[in-house]
PDB file of C-alpha atoms in Angstrom:
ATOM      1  CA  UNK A 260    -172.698  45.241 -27.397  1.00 47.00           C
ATOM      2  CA  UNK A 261    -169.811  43.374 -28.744  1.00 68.00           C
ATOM      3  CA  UNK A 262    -166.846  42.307 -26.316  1.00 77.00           C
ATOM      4  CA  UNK A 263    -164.061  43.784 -28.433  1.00 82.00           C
ATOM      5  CA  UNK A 264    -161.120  41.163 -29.603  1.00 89.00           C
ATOM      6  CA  UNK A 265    -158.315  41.414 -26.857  1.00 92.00           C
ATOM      7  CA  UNK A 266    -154.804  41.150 -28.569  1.00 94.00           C
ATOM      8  CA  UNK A 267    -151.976  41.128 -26.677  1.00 95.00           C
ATOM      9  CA  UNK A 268    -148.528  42.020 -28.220  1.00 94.00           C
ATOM     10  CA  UNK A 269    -145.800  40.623 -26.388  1.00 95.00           C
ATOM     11  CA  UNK A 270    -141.863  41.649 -26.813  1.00 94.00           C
ATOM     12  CA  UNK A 271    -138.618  41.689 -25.274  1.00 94.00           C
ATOM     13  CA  UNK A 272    -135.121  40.859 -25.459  1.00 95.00           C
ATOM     14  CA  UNK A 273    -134.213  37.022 -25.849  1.00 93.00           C
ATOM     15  CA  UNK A 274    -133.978  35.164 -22.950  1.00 93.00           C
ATOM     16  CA  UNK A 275    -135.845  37.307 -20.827  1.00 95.00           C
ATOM     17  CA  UNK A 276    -138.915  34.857 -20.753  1.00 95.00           C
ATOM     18  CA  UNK A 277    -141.027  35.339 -23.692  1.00 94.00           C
ATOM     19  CA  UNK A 278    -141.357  31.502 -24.727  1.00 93.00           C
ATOM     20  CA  UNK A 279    -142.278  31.547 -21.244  1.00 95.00           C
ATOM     21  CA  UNK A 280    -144.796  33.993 -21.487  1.00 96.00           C
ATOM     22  CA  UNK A 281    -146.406  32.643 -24.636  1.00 96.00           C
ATOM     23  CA  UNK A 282    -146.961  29.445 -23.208  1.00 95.00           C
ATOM     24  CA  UNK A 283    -148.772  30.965 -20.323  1.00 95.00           C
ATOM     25  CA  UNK A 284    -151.010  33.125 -22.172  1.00 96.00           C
ATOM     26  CA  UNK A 285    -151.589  30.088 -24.307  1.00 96.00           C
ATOM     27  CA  UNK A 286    -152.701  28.121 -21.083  1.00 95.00           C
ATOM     28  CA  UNK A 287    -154.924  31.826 -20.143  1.00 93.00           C
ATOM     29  CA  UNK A 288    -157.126  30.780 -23.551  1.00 94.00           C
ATOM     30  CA  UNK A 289    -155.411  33.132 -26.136  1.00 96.00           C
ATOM     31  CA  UNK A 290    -154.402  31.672 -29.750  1.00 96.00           C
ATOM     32  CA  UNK A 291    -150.777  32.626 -30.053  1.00 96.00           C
ATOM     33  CA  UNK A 292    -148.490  33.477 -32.559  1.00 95.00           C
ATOM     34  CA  UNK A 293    -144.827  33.537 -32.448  1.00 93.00           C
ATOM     35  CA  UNK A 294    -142.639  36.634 -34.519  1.00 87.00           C
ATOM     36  CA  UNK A 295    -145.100  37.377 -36.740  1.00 88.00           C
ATOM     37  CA  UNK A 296    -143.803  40.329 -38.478  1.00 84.00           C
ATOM     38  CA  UNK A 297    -145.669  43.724 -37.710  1.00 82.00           C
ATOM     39  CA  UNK A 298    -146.320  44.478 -40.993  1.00 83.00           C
ATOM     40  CA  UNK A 299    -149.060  41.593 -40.983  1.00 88.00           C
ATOM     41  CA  UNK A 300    -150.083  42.212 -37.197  1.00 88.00           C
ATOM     42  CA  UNK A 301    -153.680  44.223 -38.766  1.00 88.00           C
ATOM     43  CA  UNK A 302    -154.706  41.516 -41.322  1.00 89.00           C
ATOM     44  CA  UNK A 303    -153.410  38.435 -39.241  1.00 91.00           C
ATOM     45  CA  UNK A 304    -155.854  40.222 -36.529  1.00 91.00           C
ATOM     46  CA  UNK A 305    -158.542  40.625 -38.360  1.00 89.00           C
ATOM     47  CA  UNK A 306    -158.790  37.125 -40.250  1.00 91.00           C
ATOM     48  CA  UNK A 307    -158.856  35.763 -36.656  1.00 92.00           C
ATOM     49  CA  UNK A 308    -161.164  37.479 -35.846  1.00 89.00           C
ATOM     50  CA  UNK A 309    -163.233  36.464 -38.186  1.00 89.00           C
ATOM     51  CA  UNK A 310    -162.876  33.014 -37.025  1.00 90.00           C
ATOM     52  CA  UNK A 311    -164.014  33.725 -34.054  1.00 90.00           C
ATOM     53  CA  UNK A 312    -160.685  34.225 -31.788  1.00 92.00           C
ATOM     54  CA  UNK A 313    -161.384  36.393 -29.090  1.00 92.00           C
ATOM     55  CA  UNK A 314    -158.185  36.464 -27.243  1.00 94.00           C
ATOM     56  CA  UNK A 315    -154.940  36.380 -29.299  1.00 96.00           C
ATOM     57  CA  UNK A 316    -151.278  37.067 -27.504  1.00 96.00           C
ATOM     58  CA  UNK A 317    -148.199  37.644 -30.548  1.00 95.00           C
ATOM     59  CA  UNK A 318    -144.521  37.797 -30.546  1.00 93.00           C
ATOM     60  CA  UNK A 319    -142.799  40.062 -31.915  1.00 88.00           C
ATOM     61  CA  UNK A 320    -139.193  40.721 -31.530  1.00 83.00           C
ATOM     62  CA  UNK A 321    -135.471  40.708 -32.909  1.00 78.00           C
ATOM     63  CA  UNK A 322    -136.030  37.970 -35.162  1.00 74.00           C
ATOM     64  CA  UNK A 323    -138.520  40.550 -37.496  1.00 71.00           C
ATOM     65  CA  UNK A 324    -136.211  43.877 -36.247  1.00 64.00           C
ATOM     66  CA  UNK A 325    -136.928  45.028 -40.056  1.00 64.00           C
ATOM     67  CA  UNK A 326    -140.561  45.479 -39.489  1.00 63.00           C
ATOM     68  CA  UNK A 327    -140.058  47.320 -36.439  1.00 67.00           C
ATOM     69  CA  UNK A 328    -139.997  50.961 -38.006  1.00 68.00           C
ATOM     70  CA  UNK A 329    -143.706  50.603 -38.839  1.00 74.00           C
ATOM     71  CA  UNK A 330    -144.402  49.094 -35.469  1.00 81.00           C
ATOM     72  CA  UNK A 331    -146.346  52.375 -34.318  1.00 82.00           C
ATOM     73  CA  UNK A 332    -148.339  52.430 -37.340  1.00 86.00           C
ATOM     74  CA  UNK A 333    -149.752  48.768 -37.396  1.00 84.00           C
ATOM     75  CA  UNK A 334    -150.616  49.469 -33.166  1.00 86.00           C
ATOM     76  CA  UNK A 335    -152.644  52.680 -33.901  1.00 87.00           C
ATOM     77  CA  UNK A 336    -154.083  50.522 -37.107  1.00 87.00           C
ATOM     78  CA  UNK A 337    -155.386  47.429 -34.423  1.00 88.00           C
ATOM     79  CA  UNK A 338    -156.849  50.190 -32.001  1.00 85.00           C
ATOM     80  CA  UNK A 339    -158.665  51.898 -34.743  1.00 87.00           C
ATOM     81  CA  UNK A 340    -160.195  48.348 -35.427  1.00 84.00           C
ATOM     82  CA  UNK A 341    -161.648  47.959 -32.301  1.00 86.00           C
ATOM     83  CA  UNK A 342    -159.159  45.955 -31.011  1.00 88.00           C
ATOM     84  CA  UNK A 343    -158.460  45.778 -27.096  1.00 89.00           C
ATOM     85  CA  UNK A 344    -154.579  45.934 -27.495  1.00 90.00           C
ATOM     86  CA  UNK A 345    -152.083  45.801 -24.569  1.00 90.00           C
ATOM     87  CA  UNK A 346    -148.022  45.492 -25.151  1.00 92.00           C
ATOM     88  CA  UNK A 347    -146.265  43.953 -22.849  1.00 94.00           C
ATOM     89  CA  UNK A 348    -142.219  43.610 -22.946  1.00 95.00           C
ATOM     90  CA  UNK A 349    -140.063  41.342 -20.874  1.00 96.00           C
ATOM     91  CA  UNK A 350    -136.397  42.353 -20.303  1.00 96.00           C
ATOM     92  CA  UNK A 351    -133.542  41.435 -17.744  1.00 94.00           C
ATOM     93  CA  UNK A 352    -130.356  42.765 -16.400  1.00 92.00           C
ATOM     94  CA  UNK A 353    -127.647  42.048 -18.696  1.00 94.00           C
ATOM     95  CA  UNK A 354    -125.949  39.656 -16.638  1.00 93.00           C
ATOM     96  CA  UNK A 355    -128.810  37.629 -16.199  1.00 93.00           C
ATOM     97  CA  UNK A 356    -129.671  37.047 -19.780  1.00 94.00           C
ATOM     98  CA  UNK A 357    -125.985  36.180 -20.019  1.00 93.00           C
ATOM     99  CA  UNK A 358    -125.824  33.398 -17.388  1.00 92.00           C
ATOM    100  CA  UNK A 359    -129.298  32.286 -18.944  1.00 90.00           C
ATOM    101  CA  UNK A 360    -127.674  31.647 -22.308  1.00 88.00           C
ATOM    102  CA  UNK A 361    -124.564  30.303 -20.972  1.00 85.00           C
ATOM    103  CA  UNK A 362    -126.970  28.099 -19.048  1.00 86.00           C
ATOM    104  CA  UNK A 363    -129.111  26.945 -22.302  1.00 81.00           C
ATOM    105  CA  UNK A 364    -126.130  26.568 -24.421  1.00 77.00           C
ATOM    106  CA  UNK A 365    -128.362  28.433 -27.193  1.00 82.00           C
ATOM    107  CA  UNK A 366    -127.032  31.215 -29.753  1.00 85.00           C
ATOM    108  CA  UNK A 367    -128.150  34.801 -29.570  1.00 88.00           C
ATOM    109  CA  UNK A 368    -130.706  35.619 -32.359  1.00 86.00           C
ATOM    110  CA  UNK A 369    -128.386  38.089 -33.313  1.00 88.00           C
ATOM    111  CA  UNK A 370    -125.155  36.304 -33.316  1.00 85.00           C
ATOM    112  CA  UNK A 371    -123.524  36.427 -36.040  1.00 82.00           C
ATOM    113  CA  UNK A 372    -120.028  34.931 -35.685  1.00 81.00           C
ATOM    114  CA  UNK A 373    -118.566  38.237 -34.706  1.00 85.00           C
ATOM    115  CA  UNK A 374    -120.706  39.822 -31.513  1.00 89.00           C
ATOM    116  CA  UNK A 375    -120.218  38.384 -28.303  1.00 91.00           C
ATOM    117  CA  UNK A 376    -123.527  37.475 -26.398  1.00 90.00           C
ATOM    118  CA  UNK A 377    -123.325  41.061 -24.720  1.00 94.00           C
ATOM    119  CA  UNK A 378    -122.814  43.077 -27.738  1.00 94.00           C
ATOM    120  CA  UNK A 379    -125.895  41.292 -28.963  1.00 93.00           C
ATOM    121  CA  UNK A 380    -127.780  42.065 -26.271  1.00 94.00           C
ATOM    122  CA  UNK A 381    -127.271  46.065 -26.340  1.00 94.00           C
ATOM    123  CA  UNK A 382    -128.043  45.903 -29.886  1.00 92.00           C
ATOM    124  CA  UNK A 383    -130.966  43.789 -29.320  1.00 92.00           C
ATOM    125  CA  UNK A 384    -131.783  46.780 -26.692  1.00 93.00           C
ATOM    126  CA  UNK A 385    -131.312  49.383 -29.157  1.00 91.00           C
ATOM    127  CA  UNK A 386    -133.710  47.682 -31.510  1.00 88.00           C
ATOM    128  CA  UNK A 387    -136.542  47.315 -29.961  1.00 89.00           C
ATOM    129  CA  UNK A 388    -136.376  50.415 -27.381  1.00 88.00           C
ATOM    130  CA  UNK A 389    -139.397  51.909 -29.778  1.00 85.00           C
ATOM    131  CA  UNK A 390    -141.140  49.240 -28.590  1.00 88.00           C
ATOM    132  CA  UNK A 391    -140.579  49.100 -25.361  1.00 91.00           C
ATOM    133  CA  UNK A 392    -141.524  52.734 -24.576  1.00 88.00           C
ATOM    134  CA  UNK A 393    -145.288  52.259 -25.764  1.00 87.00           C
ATOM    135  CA  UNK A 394    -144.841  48.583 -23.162  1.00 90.00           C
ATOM    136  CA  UNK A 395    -145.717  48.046 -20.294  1.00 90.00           C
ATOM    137  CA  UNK A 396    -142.458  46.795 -18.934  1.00 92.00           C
ATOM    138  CA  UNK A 397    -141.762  43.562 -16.597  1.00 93.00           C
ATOM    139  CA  UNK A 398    -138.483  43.028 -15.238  1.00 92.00           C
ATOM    140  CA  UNK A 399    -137.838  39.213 -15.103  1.00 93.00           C
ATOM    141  CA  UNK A 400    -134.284  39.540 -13.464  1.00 90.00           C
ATOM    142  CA  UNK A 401    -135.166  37.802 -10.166  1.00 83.00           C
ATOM    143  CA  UNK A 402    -138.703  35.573 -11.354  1.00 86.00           C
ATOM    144  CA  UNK A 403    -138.520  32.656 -11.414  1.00 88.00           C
ATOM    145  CA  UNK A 404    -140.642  30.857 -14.366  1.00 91.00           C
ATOM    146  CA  UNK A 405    -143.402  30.373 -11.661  1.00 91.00           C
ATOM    147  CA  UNK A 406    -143.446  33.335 -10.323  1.00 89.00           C
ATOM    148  CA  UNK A 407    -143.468  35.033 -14.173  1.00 91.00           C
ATOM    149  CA  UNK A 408    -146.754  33.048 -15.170  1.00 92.00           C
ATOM    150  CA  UNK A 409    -148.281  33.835 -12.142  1.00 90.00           C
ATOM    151  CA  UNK A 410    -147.705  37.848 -12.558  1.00 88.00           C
ATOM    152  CA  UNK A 411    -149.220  37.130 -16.156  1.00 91.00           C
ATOM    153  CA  UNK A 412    -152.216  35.344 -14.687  1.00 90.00           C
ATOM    154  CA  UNK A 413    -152.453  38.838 -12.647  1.00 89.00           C
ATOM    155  CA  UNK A 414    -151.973  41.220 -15.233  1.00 87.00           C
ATOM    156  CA  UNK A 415    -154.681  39.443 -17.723  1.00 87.00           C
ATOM    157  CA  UNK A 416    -157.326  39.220 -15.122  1.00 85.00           C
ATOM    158  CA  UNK A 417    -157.486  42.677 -14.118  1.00 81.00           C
ATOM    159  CA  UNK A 418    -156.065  44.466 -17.412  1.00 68.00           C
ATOM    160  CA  UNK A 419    -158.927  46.503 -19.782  1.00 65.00           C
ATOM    161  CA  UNK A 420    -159.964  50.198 -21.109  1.00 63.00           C
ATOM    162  CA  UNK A 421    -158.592  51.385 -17.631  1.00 81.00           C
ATOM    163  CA  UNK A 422    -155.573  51.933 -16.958  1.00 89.00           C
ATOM    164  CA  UNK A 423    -153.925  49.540 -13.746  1.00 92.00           C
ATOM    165  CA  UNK A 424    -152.099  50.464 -11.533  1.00 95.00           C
ATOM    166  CA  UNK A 425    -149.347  47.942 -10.478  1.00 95.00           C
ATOM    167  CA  UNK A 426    -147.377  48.690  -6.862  1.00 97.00           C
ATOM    168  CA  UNK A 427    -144.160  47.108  -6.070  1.00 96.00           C
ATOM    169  CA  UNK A 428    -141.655  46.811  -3.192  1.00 97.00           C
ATOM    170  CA  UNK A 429    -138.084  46.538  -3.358  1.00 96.00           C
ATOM    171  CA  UNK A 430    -135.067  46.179  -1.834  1.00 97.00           C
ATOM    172  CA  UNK A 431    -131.976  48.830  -3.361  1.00 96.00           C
ATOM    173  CA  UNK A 432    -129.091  46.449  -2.358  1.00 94.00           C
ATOM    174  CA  UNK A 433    -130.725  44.048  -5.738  1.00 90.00           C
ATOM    175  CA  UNK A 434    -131.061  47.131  -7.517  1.00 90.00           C
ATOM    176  CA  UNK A 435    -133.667  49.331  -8.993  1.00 90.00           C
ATOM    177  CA  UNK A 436    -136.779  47.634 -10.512  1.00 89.00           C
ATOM    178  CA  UNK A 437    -136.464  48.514 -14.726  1.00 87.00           C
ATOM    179  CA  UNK A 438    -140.197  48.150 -15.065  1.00 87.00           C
ATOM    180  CA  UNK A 439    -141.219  51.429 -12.673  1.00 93.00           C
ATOM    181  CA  UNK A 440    -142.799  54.522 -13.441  1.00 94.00           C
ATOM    182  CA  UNK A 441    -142.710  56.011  -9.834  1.00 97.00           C
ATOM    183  CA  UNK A 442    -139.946  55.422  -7.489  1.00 98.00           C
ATOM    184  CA  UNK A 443    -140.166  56.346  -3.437  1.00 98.00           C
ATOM    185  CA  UNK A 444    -137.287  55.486  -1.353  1.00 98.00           C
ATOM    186  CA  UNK A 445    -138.246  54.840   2.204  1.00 98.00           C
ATOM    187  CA  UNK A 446    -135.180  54.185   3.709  1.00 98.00           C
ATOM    188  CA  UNK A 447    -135.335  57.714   5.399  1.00 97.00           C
ATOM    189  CA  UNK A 448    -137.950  55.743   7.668  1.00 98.00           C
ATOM    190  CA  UNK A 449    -137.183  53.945  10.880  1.00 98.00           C
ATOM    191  CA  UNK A 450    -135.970  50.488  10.106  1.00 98.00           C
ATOM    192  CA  UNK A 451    -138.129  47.079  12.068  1.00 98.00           C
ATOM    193  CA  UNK A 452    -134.671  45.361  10.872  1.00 97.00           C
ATOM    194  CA  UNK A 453    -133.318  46.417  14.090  1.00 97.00           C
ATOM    195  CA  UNK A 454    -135.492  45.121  16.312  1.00 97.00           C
ATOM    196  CA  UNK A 455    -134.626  41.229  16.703  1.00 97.00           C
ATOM    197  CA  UNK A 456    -138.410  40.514  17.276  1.00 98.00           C
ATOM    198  CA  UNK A 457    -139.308  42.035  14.010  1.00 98.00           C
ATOM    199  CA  UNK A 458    -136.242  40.921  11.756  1.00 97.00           C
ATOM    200  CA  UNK A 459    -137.688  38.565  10.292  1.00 97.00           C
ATOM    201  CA  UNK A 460    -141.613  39.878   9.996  1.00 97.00           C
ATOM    202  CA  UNK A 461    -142.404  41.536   6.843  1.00 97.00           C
ATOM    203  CA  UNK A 462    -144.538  44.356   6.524  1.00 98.00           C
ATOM    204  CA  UNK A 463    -147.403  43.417   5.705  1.00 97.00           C
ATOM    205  CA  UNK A 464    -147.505  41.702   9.589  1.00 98.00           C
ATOM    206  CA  UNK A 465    -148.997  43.520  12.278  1.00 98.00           C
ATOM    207  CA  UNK A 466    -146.127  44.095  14.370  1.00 98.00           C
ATOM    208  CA  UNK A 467    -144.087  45.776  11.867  1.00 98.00           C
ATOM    209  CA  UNK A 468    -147.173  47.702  11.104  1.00 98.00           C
ATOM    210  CA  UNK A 469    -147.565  48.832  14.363  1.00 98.00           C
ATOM    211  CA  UNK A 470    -143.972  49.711  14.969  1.00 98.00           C
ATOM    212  CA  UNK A 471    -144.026  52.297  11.640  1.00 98.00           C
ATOM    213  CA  UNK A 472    -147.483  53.794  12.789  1.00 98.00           C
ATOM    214  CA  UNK A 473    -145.915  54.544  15.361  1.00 98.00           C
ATOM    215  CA  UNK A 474    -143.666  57.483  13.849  1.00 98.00           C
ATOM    216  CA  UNK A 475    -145.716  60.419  12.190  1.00 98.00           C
ATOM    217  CA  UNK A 476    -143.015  60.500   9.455  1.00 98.00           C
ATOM    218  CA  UNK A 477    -144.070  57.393   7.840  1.00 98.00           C
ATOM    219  CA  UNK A 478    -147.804  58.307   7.377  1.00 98.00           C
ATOM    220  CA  UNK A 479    -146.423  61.923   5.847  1.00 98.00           C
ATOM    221  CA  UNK A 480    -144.033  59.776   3.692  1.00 98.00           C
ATOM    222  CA  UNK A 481    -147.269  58.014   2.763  1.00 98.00           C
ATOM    223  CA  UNK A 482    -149.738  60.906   2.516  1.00 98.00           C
ATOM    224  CA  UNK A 483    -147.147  62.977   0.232  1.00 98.00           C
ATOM    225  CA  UNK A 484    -146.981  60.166  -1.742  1.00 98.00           C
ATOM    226  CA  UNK A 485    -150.502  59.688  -2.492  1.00 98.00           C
ATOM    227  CA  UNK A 486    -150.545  62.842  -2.949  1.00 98.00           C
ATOM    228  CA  UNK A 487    -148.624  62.931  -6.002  1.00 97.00           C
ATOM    229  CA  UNK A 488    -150.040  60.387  -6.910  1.00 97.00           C
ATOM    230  CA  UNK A 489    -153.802  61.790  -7.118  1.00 96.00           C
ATOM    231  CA  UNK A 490    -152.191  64.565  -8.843  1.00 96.00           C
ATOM    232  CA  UNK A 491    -150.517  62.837 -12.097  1.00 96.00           C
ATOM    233  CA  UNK A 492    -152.666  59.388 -12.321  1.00 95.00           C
ATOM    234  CA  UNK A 493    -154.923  61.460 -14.250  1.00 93.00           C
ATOM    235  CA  UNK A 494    -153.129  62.538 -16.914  1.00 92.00           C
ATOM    236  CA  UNK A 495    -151.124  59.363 -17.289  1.00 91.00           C
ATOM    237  CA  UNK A 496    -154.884  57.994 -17.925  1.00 87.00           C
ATOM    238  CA  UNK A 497    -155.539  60.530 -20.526  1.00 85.00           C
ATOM    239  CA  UNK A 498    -152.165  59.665 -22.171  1.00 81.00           C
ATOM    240  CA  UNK A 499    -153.826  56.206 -22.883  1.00 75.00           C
ATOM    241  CA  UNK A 500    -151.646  54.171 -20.718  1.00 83.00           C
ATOM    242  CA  UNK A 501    -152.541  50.931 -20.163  1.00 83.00           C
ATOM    243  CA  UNK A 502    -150.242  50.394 -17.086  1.00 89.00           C
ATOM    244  CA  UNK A 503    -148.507  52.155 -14.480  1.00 93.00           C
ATOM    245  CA  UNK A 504    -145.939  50.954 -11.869  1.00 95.00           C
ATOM    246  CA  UNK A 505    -145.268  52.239  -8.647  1.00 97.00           C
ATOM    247  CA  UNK A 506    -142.509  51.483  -6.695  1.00 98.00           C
ATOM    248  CA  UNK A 507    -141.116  51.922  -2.975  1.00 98.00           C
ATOM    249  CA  UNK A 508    -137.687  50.925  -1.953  1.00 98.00           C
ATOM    250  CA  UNK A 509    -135.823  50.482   1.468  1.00 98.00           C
ATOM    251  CA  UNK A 510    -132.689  48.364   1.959  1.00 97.00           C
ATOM    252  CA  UNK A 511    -133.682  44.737   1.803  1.00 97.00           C
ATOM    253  CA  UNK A 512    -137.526  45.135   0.567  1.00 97.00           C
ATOM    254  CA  UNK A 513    -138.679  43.073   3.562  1.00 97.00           C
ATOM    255  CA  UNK A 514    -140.142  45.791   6.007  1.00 98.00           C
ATOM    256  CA  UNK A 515    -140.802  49.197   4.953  1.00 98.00           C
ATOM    257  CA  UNK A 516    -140.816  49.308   1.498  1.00 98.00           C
ATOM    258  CA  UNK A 517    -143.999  46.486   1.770  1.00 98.00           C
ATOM    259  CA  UNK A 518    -145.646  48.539   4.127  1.00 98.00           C
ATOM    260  CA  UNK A 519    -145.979  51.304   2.174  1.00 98.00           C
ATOM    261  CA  UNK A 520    -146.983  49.674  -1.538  1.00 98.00           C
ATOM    262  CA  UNK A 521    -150.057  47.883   1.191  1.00 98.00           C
ATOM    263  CA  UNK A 522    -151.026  51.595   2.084  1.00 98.00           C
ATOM    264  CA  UNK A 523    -150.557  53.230  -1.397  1.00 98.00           C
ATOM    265  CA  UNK A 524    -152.061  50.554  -3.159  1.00 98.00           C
ATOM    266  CA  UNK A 525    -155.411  50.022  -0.522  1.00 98.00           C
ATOM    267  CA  UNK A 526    -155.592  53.859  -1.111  1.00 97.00           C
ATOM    268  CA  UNK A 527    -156.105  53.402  -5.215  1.00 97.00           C
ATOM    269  CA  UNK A 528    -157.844  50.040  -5.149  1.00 95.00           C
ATOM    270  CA  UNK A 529    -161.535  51.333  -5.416  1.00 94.00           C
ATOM    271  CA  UNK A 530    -160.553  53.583  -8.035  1.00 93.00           C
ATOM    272  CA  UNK A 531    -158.546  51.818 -10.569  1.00 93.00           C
ATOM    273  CA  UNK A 532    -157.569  48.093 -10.786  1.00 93.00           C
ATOM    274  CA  UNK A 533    -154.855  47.046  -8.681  1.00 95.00           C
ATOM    275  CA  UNK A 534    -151.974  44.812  -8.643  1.00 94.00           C
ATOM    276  CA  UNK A 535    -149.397  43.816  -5.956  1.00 95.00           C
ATOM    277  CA  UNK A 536    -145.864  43.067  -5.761  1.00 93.00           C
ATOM    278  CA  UNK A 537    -143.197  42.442  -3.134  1.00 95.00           C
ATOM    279  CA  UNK A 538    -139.839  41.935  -5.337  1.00 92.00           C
ATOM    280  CA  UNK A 539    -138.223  40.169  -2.755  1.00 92.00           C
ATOM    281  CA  UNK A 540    -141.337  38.312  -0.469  1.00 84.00           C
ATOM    282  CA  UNK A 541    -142.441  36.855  -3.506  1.00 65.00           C
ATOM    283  CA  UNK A 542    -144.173  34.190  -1.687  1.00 56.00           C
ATOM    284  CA  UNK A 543    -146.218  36.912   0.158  1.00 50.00           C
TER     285      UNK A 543
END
């Protein structure tokens, strides 16, 4: 049997990391293509194909926003081909993207003489939000470019026909993570922050394990969890999704919140594929 042409279809808004991105996939082994219009995303596919490409990653965003109308269309049209197609789509918090341009010196896509860089960017956001809802979202407000290929070198390896599940920590003073499907927020549990000794453990160390195993509330906060989990993974896998983030949250994302994404995510990991994140121990 045929290994079926993988074609990944990435978006986002400008300066949110897609030249980035495309490099990376380029250095994973997939011919890339940058803003190629969707209109030609079936027949672009297919002649590559036919020359024997069996990874290709394209770009598609604002700089084609015409084509984007018939974006649905021309996805359903490379999945009735065969195709193995994932969308992913990059996006930051406003004032990030801002900075970055400020940084780079470079004009908005959209500028026109008359929008200011955050005008562009909410109508930037309005353009492609079609797209982004049938994405699997990644939040690049607090990667660095590093830490952005690496996550891609992640999400290739373990993506396919099943759907992955992707757990996160957080911390709620940086704010909530964009890219989430399922949010927890532990900070109801007791906090290792206040224990000198643990302060500056994480929780994926023993220690700080032991301390929350030691209160029955944080295995129910766990069990219920899973729970719900059990429950709705199922249809979310019937709804074709390719991805699906789960995220906990306590105060700094150091402790309890990474405690809990270890225990959710061992609890899923011989079921579906599994990825890891800690937000804020992104060394860890």
């Amino acid at each position: 049997m045929n290994t079926p042409t993988r074609v990944i279809l990435l978006s986002g808004l400008s300066g949110a990391g897609k030249s980035i991105a495309l490099r990376a996939l380029e250095d994973l082994g997939f011919y890339c293509i940058d803003n190629l219009p969707a209109p030609l995303l079936p027949q672009a596919v297919a002649l590559l194909e036919e020359d024997g490409y069996p990874r290709l990653a394209i770009s598609v965003d604002a700089r084609s926003a015409h084509s984007f109308a018939s974006f649905s269309e021309h996805l359903a049209a490379l999945v009735e081909l065969g195709m193995e197609v994932q969308v992913l789509f990059l996006e930051a918090q406003d004032m990030v993207l801002i900075r970055r341009y400020s940084e780079s010196r470079r004009s908005h896509p959209l500028s026109n003489g008359q929008l200011t860089i955050s005008e562009c960017i909410t109508l930037e956001r309005e353009m492609l939000s079609a797209v982004r809802e049938q994405a699997h979202v990644i939040d690049t407000t607090g990667l660095s470019a590093n830490h952005l290929r690496a996550w891609l070198r992640d999400l290739v390896a373990v993506a396919g026909r099943q759907m992955t599940l992707i757990f996160q920590s957080f911390g709620f003073k940086r704010g909530l993570p964009s890219d989430s499907d399922f949010v927890f927020d532990a900070r109801c549990l007791p906090n290792p922050f206040y224990d000198p000794a643990l302060r500056p453990l994480t929780g994926k160390d023993k220690p700080v394990a032991d301390f929350l195993e030691a209160d029955p509330n944080v295995a129910l906060f766990i069990a219920q969890a899973r729970g719900m989990l059990m429950q709705w993974l199922p249809e979310f896998a019937r709804d074709q999704r390719g991805s699906l983030t789960i995220a906990v949250g306590c105060t700094g994302g150091q402790h309890r919140s990474v405690y809990c994404i270890e225990q959710l995510a061992a609890s899923f990991a011989s079921t579906y594929p599994v990825l890891i994140r800690h937000r804020e121990q992104p060394h860890t």
